[in-house]
Amino acid sequence: MSRTEIPRIVSIETTNRCNAKCSFCPNSSLARNRQTMAQDLFEKIIDDCTKFQLPAIEPFLNGEPLCDPNLLERLEHIRKRLPNTELRLYTNGYALTPAKQDALADIGVDHLFISLNTLDAGRYEKITGLSLEKTLDNLDYLSNHPQRQRIARKLTIRMTRLDDTPLEEQEKFNQFCVEKNAIPFIAALYNYKGDINSALPVPNFPCANITRVDILASGTVTLCCMDQEGEYSWGDVRNESVLDIYNNLQARLVKQAHRSGNRKNFPPCNICNYCSPSFEKTGIIRRLRFKTEKRNYWQQYKPRGMVAPR
């Protein structure tokens, strides 16, 4: 029986540059060089992904995708080479100008995620270093665009819920999303393996990130999106294929540790509190146990949705 697994998502850091300086994001303190991925490397990754049925692809990891001057051309390349793969785009929305939206209408993404985080102008500037007015102008243009469905078939607006985010601010955010015909997504802050201060405890059920391939701008395949410096690399796509790396020994050891219930004994996952679960290949008994653990964890700590500040 083949041991080959298919990742559910391939995430490509086409750039690690960002126009924001969010206080809760490790991008603002990256030790790696700021760079944009070379075009030949990007095309090699996409070519690798044509060799299997990839469910979803995200040209995003530890930067703002719209800081990549070649992003639109790269989105077109993905559409051409991977027409049956869901194309997801993440952005803080600040550089999602009307001109860029018009261009996106000719490409079409399947799911657009915009990290807004707050509707308070002062708080927004304090968190991101950007002007809320410009971001909201871009969102207004998007919501009124005659080709809105061609720009993005699905729109989610995100809020990272901080310890001091008022409940009324979360309610206002939800209402704003309804008015923009967008899905509201409020999530707690994660600790990026302990690099960011977060009160959520480390869960023991398997992490959804073990079913991803996350590629840094250099070509290094990092452990996951929480391993922002690539300290726990699975390999390098300059030397191996995406699928081979996802199925190599290091990747299998990580997945096995999670699926066998040993996440808390496996560094650095034992200090990371990312809590979106994966129940794949865990067996019936373990899967039932993990689902119970996940349900209890989410009920007690509420990592998603509105929560009053402590």
Coordinates of C-alpha atoms in Angstrom, one line a residue:
M1 CA 0.0 0.0 0.0
S2 CA 1.4 3.4 -1.0
R3 CA 2.4 5.7 1.8
T4 CA 2.1 8.8 -0.4
E5 CA -0.2 11.5 1.0
I6 CA -1.5 14.6 -0.7
P7 CA -1.4 17.9 1.1
R8 CA -4.6 19.8 1.5
I9 CA -3.0 23.2 1.0
V10 CA 0.3 24.4 -0.5
S11 CA 1.2 27.9 0.8
I12 CA 3.8 29.9 -1.1
E13 CA 5.5 32.9 0.4
T14 CA 6.0 34.8 -2.8
T15 CA 7.3 37.7 -0.6
N16 CA 8.0 38.1 3.1
R17 CA 7.8 41.9 2.8
C18 CA 4.8 43.6 4.5
N19 CA 3.4 47.1 4.6
A20 CA 2.1 46.7 8.1
K21 CA 3.8 46.3 11.5
C22 CA 1.2 44.3 13.4
S23 CA 2.1 44.0 17.1
F24 CA 0.8 40.4 17.2
C25 CA 2.5 39.1 14.1
P26 CA 6.1 37.8 14.1
N27 CA 6.7 39.3 10.6
S28 CA 7.7 42.6 12.2
S29 CA 10.7 40.9 13.8
L30 CA 11.7 38.4 11.2
A31 CA 15.4 37.6 11.3
R32 CA 15.4 36.3 7.7
N33 CA 16.3 38.6 4.8
R34 CA 13.3 40.4 3.2
Q35 CA 12.9 39.0 -0.3
T36 CA 10.5 38.2 -3.1
M37 CA 10.6 34.7 -4.5
A38 CA 12.4 34.2 -7.8
Q39 CA 10.1 33.6 -10.7
D40 CA 11.8 30.4 -11.8
L41 CA 11.4 28.9 -8.3
F42 CA 7.8 29.9 -8.2
E43 CA 7.1 28.3 -11.6
K44 CA 8.9 25.2 -10.5
I45 CA 6.7 24.9 -7.4
I46 CA 3.5 25.3 -9.5
D47 CA 4.8 22.7 -11.9
D48 CA 5.4 20.3 -9.0
C49 CA 1.8 20.9 -7.9
T50 CA 0.4 19.9 -11.3
K51 CA 1.6 16.3 -10.6
F52 CA -1.1 15.6 -8.0
Q53 CA -4.7 16.7 -7.3
L54 CA -4.0 19.7 -5.0
P55 CA -7.2 20.9 -3.2
A56 CA -6.1 24.5 -2.4
I57 CA -3.2 26.9 -2.9
E58 CA -2.3 30.1 -1.1
P59 CA 0.3 32.6 -2.4
F60 CA 0.8 33.8 1.1
L61 CA 2.7 32.9 4.3
N62 CA 4.7 35.5 6.3
G63 CA 4.2 38.7 4.2
E64 CA 1.6 40.8 2.5
P65 CA 1.0 39.2 -1.0
L66 CA 0.2 42.6 -2.5
C67 CA 3.8 43.7 -1.7
D68 CA 4.9 41.2 -4.4
P69 CA 5.1 43.3 -7.6
N70 CA 4.5 40.1 -9.6
L71 CA 1.5 38.9 -7.7
L72 CA -1.1 39.4 -10.4
E73 CA 0.9 37.6 -13.0
R74 CA 1.6 34.8 -10.5
L75 CA -2.1 34.4 -9.8
E76 CA -2.8 34.2 -13.6
H77 CA -0.1 31.5 -13.8
I78 CA -1.7 29.5 -11.0
R79 CA -5.1 29.8 -12.7
K80 CA -3.6 28.5 -16.0
R81 CA -1.6 25.7 -14.5
L82 CA -3.9 24.6 -11.7
P83 CA -7.5 25.3 -13.0
N84 CA -9.1 22.9 -10.6
T85 CA -7.3 24.0 -7.4
E86 CA -9.0 26.4 -5.1
L87 CA -7.1 29.7 -5.2
R88 CA -7.1 31.6 -1.9
L89 CA -5.7 35.1 -1.3
Y90 CA -4.9 36.7 2.0
T91 CA -4.3 40.4 2.4
N92 CA -4.6 43.2 5.0
G93 CA -6.5 45.1 2.4
Y94 CA -4.4 48.3 2.5
A95 CA -2.9 47.8 -0.9
L96 CA -6.0 46.2 -2.4
T97 CA -6.6 49.3 -4.5
P98 CA -9.4 49.8 -7.0
A99 CA -6.9 49.2 -9.8
K100 CA -5.8 45.9 -8.3
Q101 CA -9.4 44.8 -7.7
D102 CA -10.2 45.6 -11.4
A103 CA -7.3 43.4 -12.4
L104 CA -8.4 40.6 -10.0
A105 CA -11.8 40.5 -11.7
D106 CA -10.1 39.2 -14.8
I107 CA -8.4 36.4 -12.8
G108 CA -10.9 35.5 -10.1
V109 CA -9.9 34.1 -6.7
D110 CA -12.1 31.5 -5.0
H111 CA -11.7 32.8 -1.5
L112 CA -10.4 36.2 -0.5
F113 CA -9.4 36.8 3.2
I114 CA -9.0 40.3 4.5
S115 CA -7.4 40.8 7.9
L116 CA -9.1 44.0 9.2
N117 CA -8.8 43.3 13.0
T118 CA -10.6 46.5 14.2
L119 CA -12.8 49.3 13.0
D120 CA -11.4 51.8 15.5
A121 CA -9.0 54.1 13.5
G122 CA -6.7 54.8 16.4
R123 CA -6.5 51.2 17.4
Y124 CA -6.0 50.1 13.8
E125 CA -3.0 52.5 13.4
K126 CA -1.6 51.4 16.7
I127 CA -1.8 47.7 15.7
T128 CA -0.8 47.9 12.1
G129 CA 0.9 51.3 11.5
L130 CA -1.5 51.9 8.6
S131 CA -4.4 54.2 7.9
L132 CA -7.9 52.6 8.4
E133 CA -9.5 55.1 6.1
K134 CA -7.6 53.8 3.1
T135 CA -8.4 50.2 3.9
L136 CA -12.1 50.9 4.4
D137 CA -12.2 52.8 1.1
N138 CA -10.8 49.7 -0.6
L139 CA -13.5 47.6 1.1
D140 CA -16.2 50.0 0.0
Y141 CA -15.0 49.7 -3.6
L142 CA -15.0 46.0 -3.3
S143 CA -18.5 45.7 -1.8
N144 CA -19.9 48.0 -4.6
H145 CA -17.9 46.5 -7.4
P146 CA -20.2 45.3 -10.3
Q147 CA -18.0 42.3 -10.7
R148 CA -17.6 41.4 -7.0
Q149 CA -18.3 37.7 -7.6
R150 CA -15.6 37.6 -10.2
I151 CA -13.0 39.2 -7.9
A152 CA -13.7 36.7 -5.2
R153 CA -16.4 34.0 -5.1
K154 CA -16.2 34.0 -1.3
L155 CA -15.1 36.8 1.0
T156 CA -14.0 36.4 4.7
I157 CA -13.0 39.4 6.8
R158 CA -10.8 38.4 9.8
M159 CA -10.3 39.8 13.3
T160 CA -7.5 38.7 15.5
R161 CA -9.1 39.0 19.0
L162 CA -6.6 40.4 21.5
D163 CA -7.0 40.2 25.3
D164 CA -8.2 43.8 25.4
T165 CA -10.5 43.8 22.3
P166 CA -13.9 45.1 23.7
L167 CA -17.0 42.9 23.2
E168 CA -18.8 45.8 21.6
E169 CA -15.9 46.2 19.1
Q170 CA -16.3 42.5 18.1
E171 CA -20.1 43.0 17.7
K172 CA -19.5 46.1 15.5
F173 CA -17.0 44.0 13.4
N174 CA -19.6 41.3 12.9
Q175 CA -22.2 43.7 11.8
F176 CA -19.8 45.4 9.4
C177 CA -19.1 42.0 7.8
V178 CA -22.8 41.4 7.4
E179 CA -23.2 44.8 5.7
K180 CA -20.3 43.9 3.3
N181 CA -21.8 40.5 2.5
A182 CA -18.7 38.9 4.0
I183 CA -18.1 36.0 6.4
P184 CA -17.0 37.3 9.8
F185 CA -14.1 35.4 11.3
I186 CA -12.9 36.3 14.8
A187 CA -10.0 34.2 16.2
A188 CA -7.8 34.3 19.3
L189 CA -4.1 35.1 19.0
Y190 CA -1.8 32.1 18.6
N191 CA 1.7 32.0 20.1
Y192 CA 3.9 31.0 17.1
K193 CA 5.8 28.4 19.1
G194 CA 6.1 30.7 22.1
D195 CA 7.4 33.7 20.1
I196 CA 4.2 35.7 20.6
N197 CA 2.4 36.1 24.0
S198 CA -0.9 34.1 24.0
A199 CA -2.9 32.7 26.8
L200 CA -4.3 29.7 25.0
P201 CA -2.8 26.4 26.3
V202 CA -1.2 23.8 24.0
P203 CA -3.7 21.2 22.9
N204 CA -2.9 17.5 22.4
F205 CA -5.1 16.7 19.4
P206 CA -3.4 16.7 16.0
C207 CA -2.8 20.1 14.4
A208 CA -4.3 20.9 10.9
N209 CA -0.9 22.3 9.9
I210 CA 0.5 18.9 9.5
T211 CA -1.5 18.5 6.3
R212 CA 0.0 21.6 4.7
V213 CA 3.1 22.4 2.7
D214 CA 4.5 25.9 3.6
I215 CA 7.2 27.3 1.4
L216 CA 9.3 30.3 2.3
A217 CA 10.5 32.8 -0.3
S218 CA 13.9 31.1 -0.3
G219 CA 12.5 27.7 -1.2
T220 CA 12.8 26.3 2.3
V221 CA 9.8 24.2 3.3
T222 CA 9.1 25.3 6.9
L223 CA 7.4 23.1 9.5
C224 CA 4.2 25.2 9.2
C225 CA 3.0 28.7 9.2
M226 CA 3.9 29.0 12.9
D227 CA 7.6 28.4 12.1
Q228 CA 8.2 31.8 10.6
E229 CA 12.0 31.5 10.5
G230 CA 12.1 28.0 9.0
E231 CA 14.0 26.6 11.9
Y232 CA 12.3 23.2 11.6
S233 CA 12.5 22.6 7.9
W234 CA 11.1 19.6 6.0
G235 CA 13.3 20.2 3.0
D236 CA 13.9 22.6 0.1
V237 CA 11.8 22.8 -3.1
R238 CA 14.9 23.9 -5.0
N239 CA 16.2 20.4 -4.6
E240 CA 13.1 18.2 -4.2
S241 CA 9.5 18.1 -5.4
V242 CA 6.7 19.4 -3.2
L243 CA 5.1 16.0 -3.0
D244 CA 8.4 14.2 -2.1
I245 CA 9.0 16.7 0.7
Y246 CA 5.5 16.3 2.1
N247 CA 6.1 12.5 2.3
N248 CA 9.8 12.5 3.4
L249 CA 11.0 11.0 6.7
Q250 CA 11.0 14.3 8.6
A251 CA 7.4 15.1 7.5
R252 CA 6.2 11.6 8.4
L253 CA 7.7 11.9 11.9
V254 CA 5.9 15.1 12.5
K255 CA 2.6 13.7 11.3
Q256 CA 3.0 10.5 13.2
A257 CA 3.8 12.3 16.5
H258 CA 0.5 14.2 16.2
R259 CA -1.6 11.3 15.0
S260 CA -0.4 9.0 17.8
G261 CA -1.2 11.5 20.5
N262 CA 2.4 12.6 21.2
R263 CA 2.1 16.2 20.1
K264 CA 3.0 17.4 23.6
N265 CA 6.2 15.4 23.5
F266 CA 7.3 16.6 20.1
P267 CA 9.2 19.9 19.8
P268 CA 8.4 22.5 18.8
C269 CA 4.8 21.5 18.5
N270 CA 4.8 20.9 22.3
I271 CA 5.0 24.6 22.9
C272 CA 2.7 25.8 20.0
N273 CA -1.0 26.5 20.8
Y274 CA -2.4 26.5 17.3
C275 CA -5.6 24.6 17.7
S276 CA -7.3 23.9 14.4
P277 CA -7.5 20.1 14.3
S278 CA -6.8 17.4 11.8
F279 CA -8.3 13.9 12.3
E280 CA -7.0 12.3 9.2
K281 CA -5.4 8.8 9.5
T282 CA -5.8 8.6 13.2
G283 CA -7.9 5.5 13.5
I284 CA -11.4 5.2 14.9
I285 CA -10.6 5.0 18.6
R286 CA -8.0 7.8 18.6
R287 CA -10.2 9.9 16.3
L288 CA -13.1 9.7 18.8
R289 CA -10.8 10.7 21.6
F290 CA -9.2 13.6 19.7
K291 CA -12.7 14.9 18.7
T292 CA -13.7 14.9 22.3
E293 CA -10.5 16.7 23.3
K294 CA -11.1 19.3 20.6
R295 CA -14.7 19.8 21.6
N296 CA -13.8 20.3 25.3
Y297 CA -10.8 22.6 24.4
W298 CA -12.9 24.8 22.2
Q299 CA -15.8 25.0 24.7
Q300 CA -13.4 25.9 27.5
Y301 CA -11.0 28.3 25.8
K302 CA -13.1 29.6 22.9
P303 CA -10.4 30.2 20.3
R304 CA -13.1 31.4 17.7
G305 CA -15.9 33.8 17.9
M306 CA -16.7 36.7 20.2
V307 CA -15.3 36.6 23.7
A308 CA -15.4 39.4 26.3
P309 CA -11.9 40.6 27.3
R310 CA -10.4 39.3 30.5

